[in-house]
Amino acid sequence: MNKDILYKGFLNLCTAKAMTELYEANFKQVSKYVHATSRGHEAVQTALGMQLLPQDYAFPYYRDDAMLLSFGLEPYDVMLQLLAKKEDPFSGGRTYYSHPSLKDDDKPKIPHQSSATGMQAIPATGVAMGMQYKELQGIPHNNSNKSEIIESPLVVCSLGDASVTEGEIAEAFQMAALKQMPILYLVQDNGWDISANAAETRAQNAYEYAQGFHGLDAISIDGANFTESYEAIEKVIKTIRKERRPFLVHAKVPLLNHHTSGVRMEWYRDDLEEARSRDPYPVLKKQLEDQGFTAKEIDAIENAAKAKVQSDFEKALQAEDPKPEDLFTHDFAPTPISEEKGERTPEGADKVVMVDCALFAVEELMRKHKECLLYGQDVGGRLGGVFREAATLAQKFGDDRVFNTPIQEAFIVGSTVGMSAVGLKPIVEVQFADYIWPGLNQLFTEVSRSCYLSNGKWPVSMILRVPIGAYGSGGPYHSSSVESVITNIRGIKIAYPSNGADLKGLMKAAYYDPNPVVILEHKGLYWSKVPGTLTATSVEPSEDYVLPFGKAWVLQEIWKQEDVETCTIVTYGMGVHWAYNASGELDMRDQIEIIDLRTLYPLDEDAIMASVKKTGKCLVVTEEPSNNSFARALTGKIQEECFKYLDAPVMTIGSENMPAIPLNSTLEQTMIPSTEKVKAKIEALLNY
C-alpha cells in the first residue's frame, strides 16, 4: 500500500484514539453531555472517510468520530459539539457529540440525522434517489457551479449492525436494490446492542441479511485491518461511481470503549479481553513498520496526535457557551412567500372541483421546475392516485418524475430529507391519513428537526399531501382525522384548506417555502359530492396565485353589535361548510363571524382574537374527536387571551370520542359533526 495513505491513516487513528483516552482521563469535565467514541472502529471509518470527495454525501452514525476526522475536521471541531458550545459547527450546541451536519465546500456533505438508530438509512437512500433522478433528468450535481464534478457522487450510510434489525432499514435496502441507487451502506458490527449481544438479537448479520435483497451486493471484511478495509472499500467505491448501484460492506470490528459515556462497558461486557486482542491500532502500526517506517517516525506521529488533541481540548474548554436567546433561531428557514399575490378569480376562468385545483397546481409547478417530482402509492401512470389527484401527470412528465413507491410510508416521508438535500423539491403523498402512522418516525425525528438541529444548514424542502377525513362510509381505516398529532410536531407547516382556490394557492406557497409542509386535503371536499359542500369548488386561480401560510380568511364578517348576541366560529376544512350552512339555515349570517383558518401552523392568532374580542362568544368546530385535540388547545388559548371580553365559555364541537369511525353509514353520521349538530351548538352558545 502507498506509504502516504498509511501515514495519513495512522495519524487519523492516533488522533481518534488520543481523543478517547483524553475523554476518559477528563471524564468529569466531559461527562455532562453524553458521548460515544470510535475506539475499535477507527480503521474502517478512516479507510472509508479518506476516500470520499466533496461532492459525496455521508450519513455517519454516533460512533463515527474517526470518520469525521478523516473528512478533514479538526479535533477542536468535534470537541465543540462534545461540550455543546455555541460555535459547534454542526448544531450550535443543540445535539450530541458525533451527530454532525456539514455543508463545507471542501468536504463531503452531511445532512442532519437523528440518533434514532437506523433512521438515517432512509434519508441517506433519499439522497441516492435524488442523485439518480438528477442524472436521469440531466440536472447537474454541482448546484453551486463552482467547479466541474469529474467523479460521479455517491452516498455513504454508516450503521451499527444492531440497527439493521429495524424495519426502516428494510425499506431503505428494498428501494436501493429495486431502483439501483448509488449508495454504500457501511455496517460496523461490534457484536453488541448496548447490553444485548448479537446472539440475543439477530438471526443473521448484515452481510447475510443483504443476500435477501436482489441487486444489493455485499462483502464482509475485517474492519479492524486498515489495509484490508481501504483496499476493499476502494474497489466498492470505484464500482458505485462507475456502475451506479448499491453495495453493503459488513465490517467486523471490536468495541474497545463504552457504549456511551453513560453506559460503561465494565457493567455488562464479558468479552473485553477478546475484543482487545483485535485492536486495529497495533495492526496498523505493524503495517507501517513493514513499509519501512522507523520507530522514531511512528513515535513522532503518535506524539503529534496527542499534542494536537490536548491543545484543541484546552481551547474547546474555553469556547463560549450558547446564550438563552440562541434557543430561538433556525426553527424555520425564511420563506419568500409573505403576501397573497396573483389572480384568485381570473376573468373567464372555469370553475373546478377542489381535487383539480391541486392537480393543476402540481402540473404548473412541474412544467416550470425540473427539480419538482411526485411520488407515493398508486400515483403513477396506471391510476394517477386513488382520488385521481395525480391523473395524467405521469403521462405528461414521465415515469421518472411521477412514480409509484412500494407500501412504505416511512420511506415516502423520510426520503424527502435526502431529496431536498441534493436540491430537489419532492411532492409526496400518503394515500390516507390513517396510513401516516408508519411515517411519523421520519416526519417527527428527521424531517421536522433538520433545520433546527443543523443550525439552519439543512431545512427540508418538501410537501406531504394527506387525504383526510370521513366521507362515503370509508370505515375505520380510511376516515380518520390526524391533525392533533401533526400539529404537535414542531418544525413543520400545516395547511388544511376548505376550498379549491385556497388549496391551489397554498400548494404554490408550499412549493416555494424552503421548509417541510403537510397539506391535509379533505376527501369529502375533493369533488363536492357531500351535500352542502358546493362552495368547495372554485374558479381556478391563475398560475401565479400564491396564498401565504398563517393568513386566516374571514369568510363571513360581521360588525360589532351591542343589541344582539353574536359569536365567532373558528374552523377549517369540512368544518367551514358545516359552519357556513348552519349560520344560513339559522338565518344568522349577520350575527355569526366565521374564521376559516386555512393553515393550522402557522396559526393566524391575530385574526382569531380580534374576532372573538368583537363578538364576545366563540365556537371551535373540528371533525376530530374533541377530547385532547388541536381544537381544545385552541379553545384554551382563546379563553386565555380573550377572557375579559367573553360572555360565555369558549365551546368546542367535534366527533364523538370513540376509538374509530365505523363503516355503517348511520354510525358514521352519528360519530361525526354535521350542519344540524353545529346549528344546535350555535343556539346553545348564543343562548348561554
XYZ file of C-alpha atoms in Angstrom:
688
model
C 0.000 0.000 0.000
C 1.039 3.596 -0.684
C 3.119 4.947 2.237
C 1.304 8.285 2.190
C -2.055 6.537 2.648
C -0.642 4.509 5.535
C 0.778 7.643 7.134
C -2.492 9.571 6.875
C -4.486 6.582 8.086
C -2.251 6.035 11.096
C -2.282 9.712 12.022
C -6.081 9.651 11.934
C -6.207 6.517 14.118
C -3.770 8.065 16.564
C -5.881 11.200 16.766
C -9.146 9.335 17.339
C -7.510 7.066 19.944
C -5.977 10.066 21.727
C -9.396 11.727 21.873
C -10.946 8.651 23.511
C -8.141 8.486 26.057
C -8.384 12.202 26.786
C -12.152 11.976 27.333
C -11.629 9.123 29.792
C -8.850 10.984 31.624
C -11.001 14.118 31.870
C -14.299 12.359 32.448
C -15.662 14.861 34.968
C -15.165 17.722 32.526
C -16.779 15.998 29.553
C -19.386 13.758 31.193
C -22.019 16.477 31.444
C -23.169 15.575 27.920
C -23.442 12.006 26.651
C -20.965 10.827 24.027
C -19.652 7.717 22.314
C -16.302 7.232 20.586
C -14.945 5.220 17.680
C -12.389 3.255 19.712
C -12.061 -0.124 17.990
C -13.890 1.097 14.877
C -11.266 3.628 13.771
C -9.622 1.612 10.990
C -12.654 1.031 8.769
C -14.038 4.514 9.463
C -10.747 6.083 8.418
C -10.364 3.813 5.401
C -13.759 4.907 4.114
C -13.592 8.572 5.061
C -10.249 9.133 3.338
C -11.764 8.099 0.001
C -14.807 10.359 -0.094
C -14.892 13.536 -2.179
C -16.554 16.906 -1.592
C -19.428 16.032 -3.964
C -20.231 12.897 -1.951
C -22.780 12.728 0.853
C -22.253 10.925 4.134
C -24.518 9.908 6.989
C -22.135 8.956 9.821
C -23.609 7.429 12.950
C -22.976 8.392 16.542
C -19.742 6.383 16.908
C -18.065 7.801 13.782
C -15.722 10.479 15.142
C -12.739 8.881 13.353
C -14.665 9.130 10.100
C -15.300 12.832 10.739
C -11.600 13.413 11.325
C -10.796 11.638 8.065
C -13.083 14.103 6.238
C -10.737 16.900 7.333
C -12.448 18.073 10.513
C -10.213 19.046 13.411
C -10.456 17.564 16.915
C -11.436 21.073 18.011
C -14.489 20.989 15.718
C -15.894 17.796 17.189
C -14.948 18.822 20.718
C -17.069 21.924 20.390
C -20.007 19.581 19.928
C -18.797 17.311 22.741
C -19.003 20.295 25.087
C -22.178 21.750 23.454
C -20.532 25.077 22.678
C -22.024 27.966 20.748
C -19.609 27.594 17.842
C -20.190 23.859 17.464
C -20.057 23.742 13.634
C -22.732 21.072 13.388
C -25.601 22.180 15.615
C -24.588 25.216 17.665
C -24.678 23.159 20.863
C -28.077 21.616 20.218
C -27.305 17.952 19.771
C -24.981 15.194 20.888
C -21.341 14.503 20.139
C -20.718 12.970 16.712
C -24.148 13.934 15.410
C -22.805 16.019 12.543
C -24.332 18.171 9.860
C -21.941 19.820 7.463
C -22.098 21.844 4.271
C -18.454 22.857 3.717
C -17.364 23.187 0.083
C -14.205 21.115 0.575
C -15.699 18.165 2.483
C -18.371 15.522 1.939
C -21.825 16.887 2.648
C -23.523 15.666 5.821
C -27.253 16.375 6.116
C -28.683 16.325 9.612
C -29.724 12.983 11.035
C -31.113 11.926 14.373
C -29.621 9.455 16.819
C -32.635 7.165 16.398
C -30.648 4.091 15.447
C -31.055 3.106 11.823
C -33.314 6.040 10.997
C -30.591 7.579 8.825
C -30.857 4.809 6.232
C -33.996 6.262 4.652
C -32.786 9.888 4.338
C -29.433 8.601 3.046
C -31.172 6.461 0.441
C -33.244 9.518 -0.431
C -30.002 11.324 -1.331
C -29.050 8.436 -3.616
C -32.507 8.530 -5.187
C -32.085 12.260 -5.718
C -28.696 11.769 -7.379
C -30.199 9.172 -9.679
C -33.112 11.464 -10.538
C -30.782 14.350 -11.372
C -28.740 12.127 -13.667
C -31.887 10.901 -15.453
C -33.146 14.476 -15.882
C -29.806 15.987 -16.887
C -29.654 18.227 -13.817
C -26.027 18.991 -12.814
C -24.890 17.596 -9.483
C -22.937 20.718 -8.671
C -25.618 23.212 -7.668
C -23.030 25.856 -6.796
C -21.364 25.710 -10.225
C -18.023 26.446 -8.547
C -16.204 23.637 -10.283
C -16.925 20.769 -12.584
C -17.537 17.410 -10.922
C -15.361 14.776 -12.576
C -16.162 11.763 -10.391
C -19.839 10.815 -10.079
C -21.008 11.359 -6.492
C -22.209 8.664 -4.143
C -23.774 8.379 -0.708
C -22.421 6.589 2.348
C -24.781 5.453 5.076
C -22.964 4.273 8.198
C -24.777 1.928 10.572
C -24.180 -0.241 13.581
C -25.074 -3.882 12.972
C -27.739 -3.902 15.688
C -29.678 -1.206 13.838
C -30.099 -3.442 10.800
C -32.944 -5.217 12.619
C -35.044 -2.035 12.262
C -37.924 -2.237 9.779
C -36.950 1.062 8.190
C -33.598 -0.435 7.197
C -35.523 -2.975 5.120
C -37.435 -0.159 3.403
C -34.165 1.577 2.515
C -32.456 -1.599 1.273
C -35.544 -2.526 -0.743
C -35.646 0.794 -2.589
C -31.897 0.953 -3.158
C -31.912 -2.562 -4.621
C -35.108 -2.029 -6.626
C -34.005 1.248 -8.204
C -30.249 0.509 -8.267
C -29.124 3.633 -6.463
C -25.524 4.816 -5.923
C -25.199 4.176 -2.184
C -22.741 2.367 0.082
C -24.098 1.006 3.347
C -21.218 0.563 5.805
C -22.309 -1.708 8.657
C -19.891 -1.714 11.596
C -20.507 -4.930 13.503
C -19.087 -4.949 17.033
C -21.419 -7.698 18.204
C -23.295 -5.548 20.720
C -26.577 -3.649 21.036
C -25.881 -1.850 24.323
C -26.064 -4.809 26.740
C -27.692 -7.314 24.372
C -25.292 -9.189 22.160
C -25.729 -10.368 18.594
C -26.729 -13.909 19.566
C -29.680 -12.496 21.537
C -30.931 -10.030 18.958
C -30.045 -11.026 15.395
C -30.905 -14.087 13.338
C -28.106 -13.163 10.934
C -25.527 -10.434 10.436
C -25.915 -7.617 7.934
C -23.912 -9.385 5.231
C -26.209 -12.403 5.433
C -29.304 -10.200 5.607
C -28.300 -8.335 2.446
C -28.436 -11.575 0.457
C -32.229 -11.342 0.532
C -32.248 -8.071 -1.416
C -31.610 -8.917 -5.059
C -29.457 -6.207 -6.547
C -27.748 -5.245 -3.290
C -24.232 -6.700 -3.469
C -22.446 -7.247 -0.159
C -18.983 -8.091 1.132
C -17.734 -8.888 4.632
C -14.329 -7.634 5.784
C -12.099 -7.357 8.814
C -12.857 -3.760 9.762
C -10.035 -3.757 12.297
C -7.460 -4.096 9.499
C -6.866 -0.712 7.872
C -5.171 -2.046 4.732
C -7.814 -4.690 4.048
C -10.584 -2.171 4.691
C -9.052 0.512 2.481
C -8.472 -1.788 -0.480
C -11.889 -3.469 -0.270
C -13.734 -0.163 0.046
C -11.668 1.332 -2.774
C -12.994 -1.354 -5.137
C -16.575 -0.862 -3.955
C -16.424 2.922 -4.370
C -14.990 2.615 -7.878
C -17.809 0.252 -8.811
C -20.513 2.534 -7.406
C -19.105 5.600 -9.158
C -18.987 3.758 -12.465
C -21.974 1.395 -12.381
C -24.338 3.465 -10.144
C -25.616 0.604 -7.980
C -25.780 -0.136 -4.245
C -23.334 -2.071 -2.075
C -23.206 -3.152 1.540
C -19.884 -3.538 3.359
C -20.123 -5.547 6.555
C -17.090 -4.757 8.733
C -16.382 -6.852 11.790
C -14.851 -4.630 14.497
C -14.234 -4.702 18.250
C -15.819 -2.183 20.617
C -12.954 -1.032 22.839
C -14.688 1.736 24.746
C -18.026 2.201 26.441
C -21.317 2.029 24.567
C -21.679 5.670 25.610
C -20.218 7.722 28.423
C -23.306 6.877 30.474
C -23.327 3.115 29.809
C -19.977 1.751 30.915
C -18.548 -1.380 29.330
C -17.480 -2.835 32.705
C -21.116 -3.115 33.762
C -22.070 -5.841 31.325
C -19.268 -6.850 28.933
C -17.820 -10.365 29.240
C -15.685 -10.219 26.088
C -13.300 -7.355 26.783
C -10.089 -9.356 26.597
C -11.111 -10.959 23.284
C -12.100 -7.553 21.903
C -8.756 -6.017 22.915
C -6.949 -8.788 21.049
C -8.481 -7.374 17.828
C -7.441 -3.752 18.434
C -6.867 -2.105 14.998
C -4.177 0.203 16.371
C -1.265 -2.272 16.721
C -2.280 -3.903 13.430
C -1.804 -0.654 11.522
C 1.330 0.173 13.491
C 2.832 -3.131 12.329
C 1.808 -2.358 8.745
C 3.742 0.915 8.966
C 6.806 -0.935 10.236
C 6.519 -3.400 7.348
C 6.542 -0.456 4.944
C 9.786 0.907 6.381
C 8.602 3.459 8.944
C 11.086 3.685 11.814
C 10.138 3.504 15.470
C 11.137 7.153 15.800
C 8.836 8.192 12.924
C 5.935 6.247 14.398
C 6.510 7.786 17.846
C 6.535 11.244 16.260
C 3.145 10.629 14.633
C 1.672 9.390 17.928
C 3.095 12.308 19.913
C 1.938 14.894 17.380
C -1.598 13.479 17.521
C -1.661 13.558 21.335
C -0.343 17.115 21.441
C -2.908 18.285 18.889
C -5.770 16.640 20.793
C -4.649 18.128 24.121
C -4.241 21.603 22.643
C -7.634 21.511 20.915
C -9.321 20.276 24.101
C -7.919 23.134 26.166
C -9.070 25.571 23.512
C -12.558 23.997 23.323
C -12.992 24.226 27.095
C -12.592 27.995 26.845
C -15.076 28.393 23.975
C -18.284 30.338 24.546
C -21.498 28.603 25.583
C -24.784 29.402 23.803
C -26.850 32.230 25.244
C -30.558 31.874 26.125
C -31.576 33.796 23.022
C -29.771 31.243 20.845
C -32.610 28.834 21.602
C -34.925 30.756 19.287
C -33.139 30.602 15.942
C -33.485 28.343 12.889
C -36.757 26.632 13.727
C -37.671 27.502 10.146
C -35.798 28.876 7.166
C -37.185 32.215 5.910
C -39.861 31.854 3.234
C -40.183 34.265 0.300
C -43.996 33.968 0.345
C -45.352 36.587 2.741
C -48.405 38.008 0.958
C -51.208 36.935 -1.345
C -50.319 37.513 -4.992
C -51.791 36.705 -8.371
C -55.379 36.425 -9.569
C -57.618 34.401 -7.276
C -60.637 34.644 -9.577
C -59.348 35.443 -13.073
C -61.960 36.594 -15.554
C -63.150 33.844 -17.846
C -61.567 31.006 -15.861
C -63.512 27.811 -15.346
C -64.949 26.725 -12.036
C -63.284 23.480 -10.995
C -63.517 20.973 -8.173
C -61.010 21.068 -5.350
C -59.016 17.998 -6.399
C -58.418 19.524 -9.823
C -57.188 22.797 -8.359
C -54.411 20.855 -6.665
C -53.752 18.747 -9.754
C -53.389 21.824 -11.945
C -51.121 23.480 -9.368
C -48.759 20.483 -9.374
C -48.796 20.336 -13.170
C -47.875 24.006 -13.427
C -45.056 23.552 -10.925
C -43.670 20.528 -12.745
C -43.718 22.359 -16.087
C -41.798 25.250 -14.589
C -39.349 23.423 -12.307
C -37.365 20.363 -13.329
C -36.478 19.850 -9.664
C -40.143 19.099 -8.863
C -41.205 15.457 -8.750
C -44.125 13.487 -7.324
C -44.169 10.019 -5.786
C -46.225 7.834 -3.476
C -48.516 4.828 -3.599
C -50.522 4.427 -6.831
C -49.821 7.932 -8.151
C -48.123 6.562 -11.278
C -49.453 6.356 -14.799
C -51.764 3.378 -14.409
C -54.058 5.029 -11.860
C -52.946 8.602 -11.151
C -53.874 8.357 -7.491
C -56.850 6.682 -5.840
C -58.569 10.084 -5.888
C -57.255 10.925 -9.389
C -55.233 13.650 -7.707
C -52.251 12.833 -9.947
C -54.217 11.925 -13.082
C -52.266 12.378 -16.371
C -49.110 13.649 -14.625
C -47.034 10.535 -15.346
C -48.106 10.649 -18.983
C -47.126 14.305 -19.236
C -43.855 14.232 -17.307
C -42.656 10.646 -17.496
C -42.294 7.747 -15.115
C -39.049 9.112 -13.678
C -40.790 12.225 -12.357
C -44.122 10.731 -11.300
C -43.804 7.229 -9.934
C -45.210 4.619 -7.593
C -43.440 3.542 -4.435
C -43.916 0.307 -2.522
C -46.147 0.361 0.540
C -43.503 2.199 2.550
C -44.829 5.287 4.280
C -41.619 5.727 6.263
C -39.580 5.754 3.057
C -42.023 8.076 1.277
C -41.753 10.640 4.075
C -38.118 10.209 5.114
C -36.631 10.079 1.625
C -37.627 13.717 1.169
C -34.822 14.650 3.588
C -32.274 13.329 1.091
C -34.105 14.594 -1.968
C -34.193 18.090 -0.514
C -30.511 17.886 0.473
C -29.460 17.499 -3.174
C -31.597 20.448 -4.272
C -34.835 18.776 -5.352
C -38.413 19.546 -4.304
C -40.366 16.351 -3.732
C -44.148 16.327 -3.500
C -45.135 13.066 -1.839
C -48.341 11.502 -0.659
C -49.578 9.003 1.875
C -52.750 7.502 0.485
C -54.961 8.151 3.517
C -54.381 9.970 6.798
C -54.859 6.598 8.508
C -51.689 5.394 6.773
C -49.463 8.192 8.050
C -48.524 6.397 11.279
C -45.576 4.365 9.893
C -44.189 7.640 8.508
C -44.348 9.557 11.786
C -40.880 8.386 12.895
C -39.372 10.078 9.867
C -41.672 13.122 9.938
C -41.019 13.829 13.603
C -37.395 12.768 14.027
C -35.807 13.558 10.665
C -37.961 15.949 8.626
C -39.181 18.376 11.272
C -35.937 18.780 13.239
C -33.405 19.017 10.432
C -33.336 22.798 10.110
C -33.218 23.430 13.849
C -30.651 20.799 14.774
C -28.383 21.590 11.827
C -28.414 25.245 12.942
C -30.156 26.280 9.730
C -27.905 24.432 7.264
C -30.338 21.718 6.138
C -34.003 22.738 6.067
C -36.088 20.005 4.442
C -37.984 21.437 1.497
C -40.856 19.044 0.822
C -44.636 18.800 0.521
C -46.543 15.905 2.069
C -50.106 15.552 0.801
C -52.511 13.735 3.117
C -56.114 12.910 2.063
C -58.061 13.107 5.307
C -61.478 12.941 6.898
C -64.694 10.930 6.831
C -66.521 10.546 3.520
C -68.860 7.979 1.998
C -68.566 5.209 4.618
C -64.815 4.928 4.399
C -64.726 2.987 7.630
C -62.186 2.917 10.448
C -59.023 2.837 8.294
C -59.895 5.426 5.655
C -61.697 8.160 7.595
C -59.530 9.400 10.437
C -58.566 12.945 11.298
C -54.987 13.264 12.500
C -54.318 16.981 12.790
C -53.844 16.946 16.561
C -50.899 14.584 16.167
C -49.424 16.546 13.268
C -49.770 19.933 14.972
C -47.764 18.591 17.904
C -44.748 18.148 15.636
C -42.779 21.394 15.792
C -40.766 22.372 12.729
C -43.384 21.674 10.049
C -46.039 23.873 8.477
C -49.587 22.551 8.139
C -52.362 23.564 5.767
C -55.985 22.398 5.903
C -57.903 24.247 3.174
C -61.673 24.255 2.727
C -61.855 25.069 -0.991
C -60.006 24.649 -4.258
C -58.684 28.193 -4.630
C -57.074 28.055 -1.204
C -55.629 24.622 -1.943
C -54.008 25.842 -5.148
C -52.621 28.999 -3.548
C -51.286 27.108 -0.538
C -49.765 24.411 -2.760
C -47.834 27.085 -4.650
C -46.735 28.765 -1.416
C -45.631 25.395 -0.052
C -43.516 24.729 -3.119
C -41.582 27.984 -2.754
C -41.260 27.580 1.022
C -37.883 26.003 1.949
C -39.479 24.215 4.916
C -41.461 20.971 5.235
C -45.190 21.365 4.625
C -48.051 18.960 5.306
C -51.251 19.659 3.355
C -54.342 17.965 4.777
C -56.908 17.602 1.986
C -60.426 16.530 2.938
C -61.605 13.696 0.699
C -65.228 14.783 1.067
C -64.397 18.172 -0.459
C -62.404 16.856 -3.450
C -65.463 16.684 -5.749
C -68.076 18.458 -3.566
C -70.222 15.318 -3.552
C -71.136 15.738 0.119
C -74.374 17.760 0.369
C -73.687 21.347 1.320
C -70.099 21.496 0.034
C -70.569 23.077 -3.392
C -68.655 26.126 -2.161
C -65.504 23.977 -2.076
C -65.437 24.305 -5.871
C -63.690 27.433 -7.114
C -62.887 29.476 -10.124
C -59.366 28.231 -10.765
C -56.810 30.852 -9.697
C -54.113 31.992 -12.086
C -50.796 30.206 -12.346
C -49.006 32.900 -10.331
C -51.531 32.833 -7.466
C -49.949 32.193 -4.067
C -51.536 32.277 -0.632
C -49.182 32.718 2.336
C -49.331 30.429 5.330
C -50.648 31.919 8.564
C -53.342 34.138 6.991
C -56.865 33.148 8.005
C -59.891 34.060 5.881
C -62.805 35.896 7.463
C -65.313 34.012 5.368
C -68.320 35.656 6.962
C -67.624 39.039 8.541
C -69.983 40.955 10.825
C -69.936 44.320 12.522
C -69.724 44.756 16.280
C -73.272 44.843 17.669
C -74.445 45.765 21.150
C -78.135 44.859 20.942
C -77.953 41.240 19.670
C -75.991 38.149 20.577
C -73.037 37.473 18.271
C -70.366 34.814 18.080
C -67.259 33.721 16.210
C -66.882 30.276 14.700
C -63.268 29.211 14.244
C -62.853 26.215 11.968
C -61.116 24.652 8.964
C -61.637 22.026 6.275
C -65.085 20.429 6.322
C -65.976 22.419 9.438
C -66.119 25.587 7.330
C -69.022 24.156 5.349
C -70.894 22.938 8.423
C -70.498 26.373 9.997
C -71.495 28.324 6.879
C -74.537 26.163 6.221
C -75.604 26.224 9.869
C -75.469 30.027 10.056
C -77.519 30.252 6.853
C -80.171 27.801 7.994
C -80.461 29.680 11.281
C -80.757 32.941 9.301
C -77.997 34.385 11.493
C -75.322 35.331 8.995
C -75.359 38.860 10.388
C -74.680 37.516 13.891
C -72.022 34.904 13.215
C -68.489 35.611 12.069
C -66.722 32.621 10.523
C -62.936 32.332 10.553
C -61.510 29.778 8.112
C -58.040 29.080 9.494
C -56.635 27.756 6.183
C -53.395 26.802 7.964
C -53.061 25.185 11.377
C -49.406 26.173 11.615
C -48.573 28.960 11.437
C -51.856 29.970 13.016
C -53.393 33.401 12.470
C -53.944 34.186 16.130
C -54.425 37.893 15.452
C -57.473 37.288 13.258
C -58.960 34.825 15.739
C -58.518 37.012 18.813
C -59.727 40.177 17.060
C -62.929 38.437 16.029
C -63.623 36.901 19.442
C -63.000 40.207 21.198
C -65.570 41.755 18.844
C -68.298 39.108 19.143
C -67.865 38.019 22.778
C -68.564 34.352 22.141
C -66.699 31.610 20.291
C -67.267 28.102 18.975
C -64.420 25.987 17.602
C -65.598 23.383 15.076
C -63.497 20.338 14.218
C -64.058 16.902 12.683
C -61.707 15.263 15.161
C -62.942 13.828 18.422
C -62.700 16.876 20.613
C -61.042 15.464 23.735
C -57.307 16.324 23.920
C -57.433 17.775 20.413
C -55.967 20.690 18.487
C -59.405 22.308 18.768
C -59.414 22.001 22.565
C -55.944 23.519 22.751
C -57.103 26.387 20.562
C -60.161 26.812 22.787
C -57.879 27.161 25.801
C -55.695 29.696 24.011
C -58.724 31.805 23.065
C -60.060 31.629 26.615
C -56.695 32.753 27.960
C -56.262 35.647 25.520
C -59.866 36.879 25.424
C -61.210 36.091 28.895
C -62.276 39.592 29.811
C -64.118 40.009 26.501
C -66.132 36.781 26.739
C -69.834 36.472 27.558
C -69.741 32.665 27.610
C -67.202 29.862 27.809
C -65.436 29.106 24.557
C -67.117 25.956 23.263
C -65.981 23.116 21.020
C -67.823 20.658 18.803
C -66.181 17.654 17.198
C -66.727 13.994 16.554
C -67.806 11.667 19.327
C -64.908 10.482 21.472
C -64.874 6.924 20.185
C -61.810 4.924 19.039
C -62.678 4.803 15.323
C -65.219 5.831 12.706
C -67.472 2.847 11.966
C -68.204 1.608 8.451
C -72.007 1.675 8.756
C -73.376 4.944 7.359
C -75.760 5.516 10.274
C -72.983 5.010 12.786
C -70.627 7.201 10.733
C -73.102 10.086 10.727
C -73.730 9.602 14.435
C -69.974 9.826 15.005
C -69.075 12.974 13.078
C -70.402 16.550 13.247
C -72.940 17.888 10.768
C -74.733 21.086 9.895
C -77.590 20.110 12.246
C -75.249 19.423 15.146
C -73.397 22.703 14.610
C -76.728 24.571 14.494
C -77.676 23.150 17.881
C -74.308 24.102 19.347
C -74.587 27.657 17.975
C -78.020 28.051 19.566
C -76.738 26.774 22.902
C -73.831 29.219 22.762
C -75.902 32.256 21.760
C -78.486 31.455 24.459
C -75.876 30.958 27.173
